[in-house]
Amino acid sequence: MKGKLAKLGHDMWKSRTVYLLILPVVIYMLLFKYWPMYWLKISLYDFKIYKGFEGSEFVGLANFIKLFKAKDFWLMIRNVVMLNFWSLLFCFPAPIILAIMLNELRSTKVKKTVQTITFLPHFISMVAFVALVTAFLSPSTGTMGAIMKFFGKDSIYFLGDGKYFRAICVISGIWQQTGFSAIVYLSALTAIDTNLYEAAMVDGANRWQRLIHITLPGIATTVIIMLILKIGTMVSVDFEKIYLLQNTANLSVSEVLQTWVYKRGLIKYDYSLATAAGLFNSIIAMVLVAISNHLSNKYSETSVW
């Protein structure tokens, strides 16, 4: 046993540079991912920050019951599900289509130009991005308002009407994330053996047939893994964008669990109920990931664990 420990210590010392490189990541995970889990027990207390756990009353599952009975709870769940459903339907395929289109381009210069243009929105800060969206949709000074006036239509305050909110979130999400998300699929496409394409061309396969029988099967594993990760976030949304686009006029479709937790916990100081809501959201996300991973492993023999 001592010999094994000595050998382990010797090996670790030899690789000390590698361990020093990953040390900041380990510290980050411990401080910001694992240590906060200790505070999840706030959800079981009527927590008072100035009294701590010892001075706060233990209430068990009362906060969860209160959460489920909240009048807006099921409305928030519905809003989250609907936003993620439309995002999955339109935003998820967008980077796959873009990657395939870029892969089919023969001009390297054009390909790099398109990549640069589609990547740029991802690196804009969310506050600036939402400001651009808001300015674009402004009924009085925005581009969309000017276009509608040009065609003789009355301007519409899109952010003031709840029926447009989901479409705004989905379309802006496609604009912001498609280029960056396509990187994963472009990497998968480069791993496909070019000899397969050459053999297919010799056999008389056209471009569409090569796409169906070589390209899509070649990136299927990557698509499935990304789909599993996407399903795991079906109860989560981009908090910053939703909160910045939110106003009293569209609150009925824009209020989601994340914005509610923020308002309840940091504005109304109801830490217990906010923690219970956050924990519930995390548990549902974990269950969704487990289910999607099981189905993927069952039907396609692809699993992330």
PDB file of N, CA, C and O in Angstrom, residues 130-139 156-169 172 241-242 244-251 253-254:
ATOM      1  N   VAL A 130     -29.550  43.199 -26.309  1.00  0.00           N
ATOM      2  CA  VAL A 130     -30.963  43.508 -26.075  1.00  0.00           C
ATOM      3  C   VAL A 130     -31.254  44.957 -26.462  1.00  0.00           C
ATOM      4  O   VAL A 130     -32.335  45.262 -26.988  1.00  0.00           O
ATOM      5  N   ALA A 131     -30.304  45.843 -26.231  1.00  0.00           N
ATOM      6  CA  ALA A 131     -30.483  47.243 -26.639  1.00  0.00           C
ATOM      7  C   ALA A 131     -30.635  47.340 -28.160  1.00  0.00           C
ATOM      8  O   ALA A 131     -31.463  48.121 -28.659  1.00  0.00           O
ATOM      9  N   LEU A 132     -29.864  46.538 -28.896  1.00  0.00           N
ATOM     10  CA  LEU A 132     -29.973  46.514 -30.354  1.00  0.00           C
ATOM     11  C   LEU A 132     -31.349  46.005 -30.792  1.00  0.00           C
ATOM     12  O   LEU A 132     -31.977  46.568 -31.688  1.00  0.00           O
ATOM     13  N   VAL A 133     -31.799  44.920 -30.141  1.00  0.00           N
ATOM     14  CA  VAL A 133     -33.101  44.348 -30.467  1.00  0.00           C
ATOM     15  C   VAL A 133     -34.215  45.355 -30.173  1.00  0.00           C
ATOM     16  O   VAL A 133     -35.130  45.553 -30.983  1.00  0.00           O
ATOM     17  N   THR A 134     -34.121  45.995 -29.010  1.00  0.00           N
ATOM     18  CA  THR A 134     -35.138  46.978 -28.613  1.00  0.00           C
ATOM     19  C   THR A 134     -35.177  48.160 -29.575  1.00  0.00           C
ATOM     20  O   THR A 134     -36.250  48.629 -29.974  1.00  0.00           O
ATOM     21  N   ALA A 135     -33.980  48.642 -29.963  1.00  0.00           N
ATOM     22  CA  ALA A 135     -33.906  49.775 -30.892  1.00  0.00           C
ATOM     23  C   ALA A 135     -34.451  49.380 -32.273  1.00  0.00           C
ATOM     24  O   ALA A 135     -35.145  50.161 -32.922  1.00  0.00           O
ATOM     25  N   PHE A 136     -34.160  48.166 -32.696  1.00  0.00           N
ATOM     26  CA  PHE A 136     -34.627  47.680 -33.998  1.00  0.00           C
ATOM     27  C   PHE A 136     -36.149  47.583 -34.041  1.00  0.00           C
ATOM     28  O   PHE A 136     -36.778  47.880 -35.055  1.00  0.00           O
ATOM     29  N   LEU A 137     -36.757  47.171 -32.911  1.00  0.00           N
ATOM     30  CA  LEU A 137     -38.203  46.951 -32.864  1.00  0.00           C
ATOM     31  C   LEU A 137     -38.991  48.178 -32.414  1.00  0.00           C
ATOM     32  O   LEU A 137     -40.223  48.113 -32.321  1.00  0.00           O
ATOM     33  N   SER A 138     -38.303  49.259 -32.123  1.00  0.00           N
ATOM     34  CA  SER A 138     -38.987  50.470 -31.661  1.00  0.00           C
ATOM     35  C   SER A 138     -40.013  50.938 -32.696  1.00  0.00           C
ATOM     36  O   SER A 138     -39.691  51.086 -33.882  1.00  0.00           O
ATOM     37  N   PRO A 139     -41.263  51.178 -32.282  1.00  0.00           N
ATOM     38  CA  PRO A 139     -42.304  51.589 -33.245  1.00  0.00           C
ATOM     39  C   PRO A 139     -42.101  52.998 -33.786  1.00  0.00           C
ATOM     40  O   PRO A 139     -42.624  53.341 -34.852  1.00  0.00           O
ATOM     41  N   ILE A 156     -46.080  48.764 -34.853  1.00  0.00           N
ATOM     42  CA  ILE A 156     -46.482  47.879 -33.760  1.00  0.00           C
ATOM     43  C   ILE A 156     -45.427  47.929 -32.669  1.00  0.00           C
ATOM     44  O   ILE A 156     -44.222  47.859 -32.950  1.00  0.00           O
ATOM     45  N   TYR A 157     -45.875  48.053 -31.439  1.00  0.00           N
ATOM     46  CA  TYR A 157     -44.957  47.983 -30.298  1.00  0.00           C
ATOM     47  C   TYR A 157     -44.799  46.503 -29.935  1.00  0.00           C
ATOM     48  O   TYR A 157     -45.530  45.980 -29.121  1.00  0.00           O
ATOM     49  N   PHE A 158     -43.835  45.842 -30.584  1.00  0.00           N
ATOM     50  CA  PHE A 158     -43.692  44.398 -30.466  1.00  0.00           C
ATOM     51  C   PHE A 158     -43.432  43.950 -29.029  1.00  0.00           C
ATOM     52  O   PHE A 158     -43.986  42.944 -28.565  1.00  0.00           O
ATOM     53  N   LEU A 159     -42.591  44.691 -28.302  1.00  0.00           N
ATOM     54  CA  LEU A 159     -42.267  44.299 -26.932  1.00  0.00           C
ATOM     55  C   LEU A 159     -43.401  44.613 -25.963  1.00  0.00           C
ATOM     56  O   LEU A 159     -43.369  44.185 -24.813  1.00  0.00           O
ATOM     57  N   GLY A 160     -44.393  45.341 -26.425  1.00  0.00           N
ATOM     58  CA  GLY A 160     -45.538  45.656 -25.577  1.00  0.00           C
ATOM     59  C   GLY A 160     -46.722  44.738 -25.807  1.00  0.00           C
ATOM     60  O   GLY A 160     -47.776  44.924 -25.207  1.00  0.00           O
ATOM     61  N   ASP A 161     -46.532  43.760 -26.680  1.00  0.00           N
ATOM     62  CA  ASP A 161     -47.602  42.808 -26.975  1.00  0.00           C
ATOM     63  C   ASP A 161     -47.069  41.399 -26.732  1.00  0.00           C
ATOM     64  O   ASP A 161     -46.128  40.957 -27.415  1.00  0.00           O
ATOM     65  N   GLY A 162     -47.667  40.702 -25.789  1.00  0.00           N
ATOM     66  CA  GLY A 162     -47.168  39.396 -25.386  1.00  0.00           C
ATOM     67  C   GLY A 162     -47.126  38.364 -26.492  1.00  0.00           C
ATOM     68  O   GLY A 162     -46.300  37.444 -26.457  1.00  0.00           O
ATOM     69  N   LYS A 163     -47.983  38.492 -27.509  1.00  0.00           N
ATOM     70  CA  LYS A 163     -48.037  37.458 -28.549  1.00  0.00           C
ATOM     71  C   LYS A 163     -46.789  37.453 -29.432  1.00  0.00           C
ATOM     72  O   LYS A 163     -46.546  36.488 -30.163  1.00  0.00           O
ATOM     73  N   TYR A 164     -45.984  38.533 -29.372  1.00  0.00           N
ATOM     74  CA  TYR A 164     -44.761  38.581 -30.166  1.00  0.00           C
ATOM     75  C   TYR A 164     -43.517  38.195 -29.357  1.00  0.00           C
ATOM     76  O   TYR A 164     -42.448  38.028 -29.939  1.00  0.00           O
ATOM     77  N   PHE A 165     -43.658  38.055 -28.049  1.00  0.00           N
ATOM     78  CA  PHE A 165     -42.486  37.905 -27.191  1.00  0.00           C
ATOM     79  C   PHE A 165     -41.687  36.640 -27.523  1.00  0.00           C
ATOM     80  O   PHE A 165     -40.452  36.686 -27.630  1.00  0.00           O
ATOM     81  N   ARG A 166     -42.360  35.506 -27.661  1.00  0.00           N
ATOM     82  CA  ARG A 166     -41.650  34.246 -27.922  1.00  0.00           C
ATOM     83  C   ARG A 166     -40.937  34.281 -29.270  1.00  0.00           C
ATOM     84  O   ARG A 166     -39.816  33.793 -29.401  1.00  0.00           O
ATOM     85  N   ALA A 167     -41.597  34.857 -30.256  1.00  0.00           N
ATOM     86  CA  ALA A 167     -40.970  34.965 -31.579  1.00  0.00           C
ATOM     87  C   ALA A 167     -39.719  35.835 -31.517  1.00  0.00           C
ATOM     88  O   ALA A 167     -38.688  35.513 -32.132  1.00  0.00           O
ATOM     89  N   ILE A 168     -39.776  36.916 -30.735  1.00  0.00           N
ATOM     90  CA  ILE A 168     -38.615  37.794 -30.584  1.00  0.00           C
ATOM     91  C   ILE A 168     -37.462  37.040 -29.930  1.00  0.00           C
ATOM     92  O   ILE A 168     -36.306  37.132 -30.371  1.00  0.00           O
ATOM     93  N   CYS A 169     -37.766  36.271 -28.884  1.00  0.00           N
ATOM     94  CA  CYS A 169     -36.728  35.509 -28.190  1.00  0.00           C
ATOM     95  C   CYS A 169     -36.088  34.469 -29.099  1.00  0.00           C
ATOM     96  O   CYS A 169     -34.863  34.303 -29.120  1.00  0.00           O
ATOM     97  N   SER A 172     -34.117  36.262 -32.148  1.00  0.00           N
ATOM     98  CA  SER A 172     -32.889  36.887 -31.646  1.00  0.00           C
ATOM     99  C   SER A 172     -31.887  35.837 -31.195  1.00  0.00           C
ATOM    100  O   SER A 172     -30.673  36.006 -31.339  1.00  0.00           O
ATOM    101  N   LYS A 241     -31.423  37.780 -20.979  1.00  0.00           N
ATOM    102  CA  LYS A 241     -32.206  38.277 -22.117  1.00  0.00           C
ATOM    103  C   LYS A 241     -33.683  38.396 -21.759  1.00  0.00           C
ATOM    104  O   LYS A 241     -34.323  39.408 -22.088  1.00  0.00           O
ATOM    105  N   ILE A 242     -34.218  37.378 -21.093  1.00  0.00           N
ATOM    106  CA  ILE A 242     -35.628  37.406 -20.715  1.00  0.00           C
ATOM    107  C   ILE A 242     -35.908  38.580 -19.784  1.00  0.00           C
ATOM    108  O   ILE A 242     -36.879  39.322 -19.963  1.00  0.00           O
ATOM    109  N   LEU A 244     -34.219  41.376 -19.381  1.00  0.00           N
ATOM    110  CA  LEU A 244     -34.036  42.674 -20.017  1.00  0.00           C
ATOM    111  C   LEU A 244     -35.150  42.990 -21.014  1.00  0.00           C
ATOM    112  O   LEU A 244     -35.479  44.160 -21.235  1.00  0.00           O
ATOM    113  N   LEU A 245     -35.717  41.956 -21.631  1.00  0.00           N
ATOM    114  CA  LEU A 245     -36.827  42.164 -22.580  1.00  0.00           C
ATOM    115  C   LEU A 245     -38.175  42.252 -21.876  1.00  0.00           C
ATOM    116  O   LEU A 245     -39.170  42.654 -22.479  1.00  0.00           O
ATOM    117  N   GLN A 246     -38.195  41.894 -20.609  1.00  0.00           N
ATOM    118  CA  GLN A 246     -39.452  41.810 -19.859  1.00  0.00           C
ATOM    119  C   GLN A 246     -39.964  43.194 -19.474  1.00  0.00           C
ATOM    120  O   GLN A 246     -39.195  44.090 -19.131  1.00  0.00           O
ATOM    121  N   ASN A 247     -41.284  43.356 -19.548  1.00  0.00           N
ATOM    122  CA  ASN A 247     -41.940  44.558 -19.036  1.00  0.00           C
ATOM    123  C   ASN A 247     -43.348  44.189 -18.595  1.00  0.00           C
ATOM    124  O   ASN A 247     -43.789  43.044 -18.784  1.00  0.00           O
ATOM    125  N   THR A 248     -44.051  45.113 -18.001  1.00  0.00           N
ATOM    126  CA  THR A 248     -45.371  44.806 -17.456  1.00  0.00           C
ATOM    127  C   THR A 248     -46.372  44.414 -18.541  1.00  0.00           C
ATOM    128  O   THR A 248     -47.321  43.682 -18.282  1.00  0.00           O
ATOM    129  N   ALA A 249     -46.153  44.868 -19.773  1.00  0.00           N
ATOM    130  CA  ALA A 249     -47.092  44.559 -20.852  1.00  0.00           C
ATOM    131  C   ALA A 249     -46.987  43.116 -21.337  1.00  0.00           C
ATOM    132  O   ALA A 249     -47.969  42.541 -21.797  1.00  0.00           O
ATOM    133  N   ASN A 250     -45.773  42.526 -21.250  1.00  0.00           N
ATOM    134  CA  ASN A 250     -45.602  41.149 -21.730  1.00  0.00           C
ATOM    135  C   ASN A 250     -45.339  40.156 -20.592  1.00  0.00           C
ATOM    136  O   ASN A 250     -44.896  39.029 -20.829  1.00  0.00           O
ATOM    137  N   LEU A 251     -45.616  40.582 -19.368  1.00  0.00           N
ATOM    138  CA  LEU A 251     -45.291  39.763 -18.198  1.00  0.00           C
ATOM    139  C   LEU A 251     -45.987  38.404 -18.206  1.00  0.00           C
ATOM    140  O   LEU A 251     -45.445  37.424 -17.701  1.00  0.00           O
ATOM    141  N   VAL A 253     -46.359  36.310 -20.505  1.00  0.00           N
ATOM    142  CA  VAL A 253     -45.641  35.293 -21.281  1.00  0.00           C
ATOM    143  C   VAL A 253     -44.134  35.324 -21.022  1.00  0.00           C
ATOM    144  O   VAL A 253     -43.422  34.411 -21.434  1.00  0.00           O
ATOM    145  N   SER A 254     -43.656  36.363 -20.352  1.00  0.00           N
ATOM    146  CA  SER A 254     -42.212  36.485 -20.129  1.00  0.00           C
ATOM    147  C   SER A 254     -41.774  36.105 -18.715  1.00  0.00           C
ATOM    148  O   SER A 254     -40.584  35.913 -18.472  1.00  0.00           O
TER     149      SER A 254
END
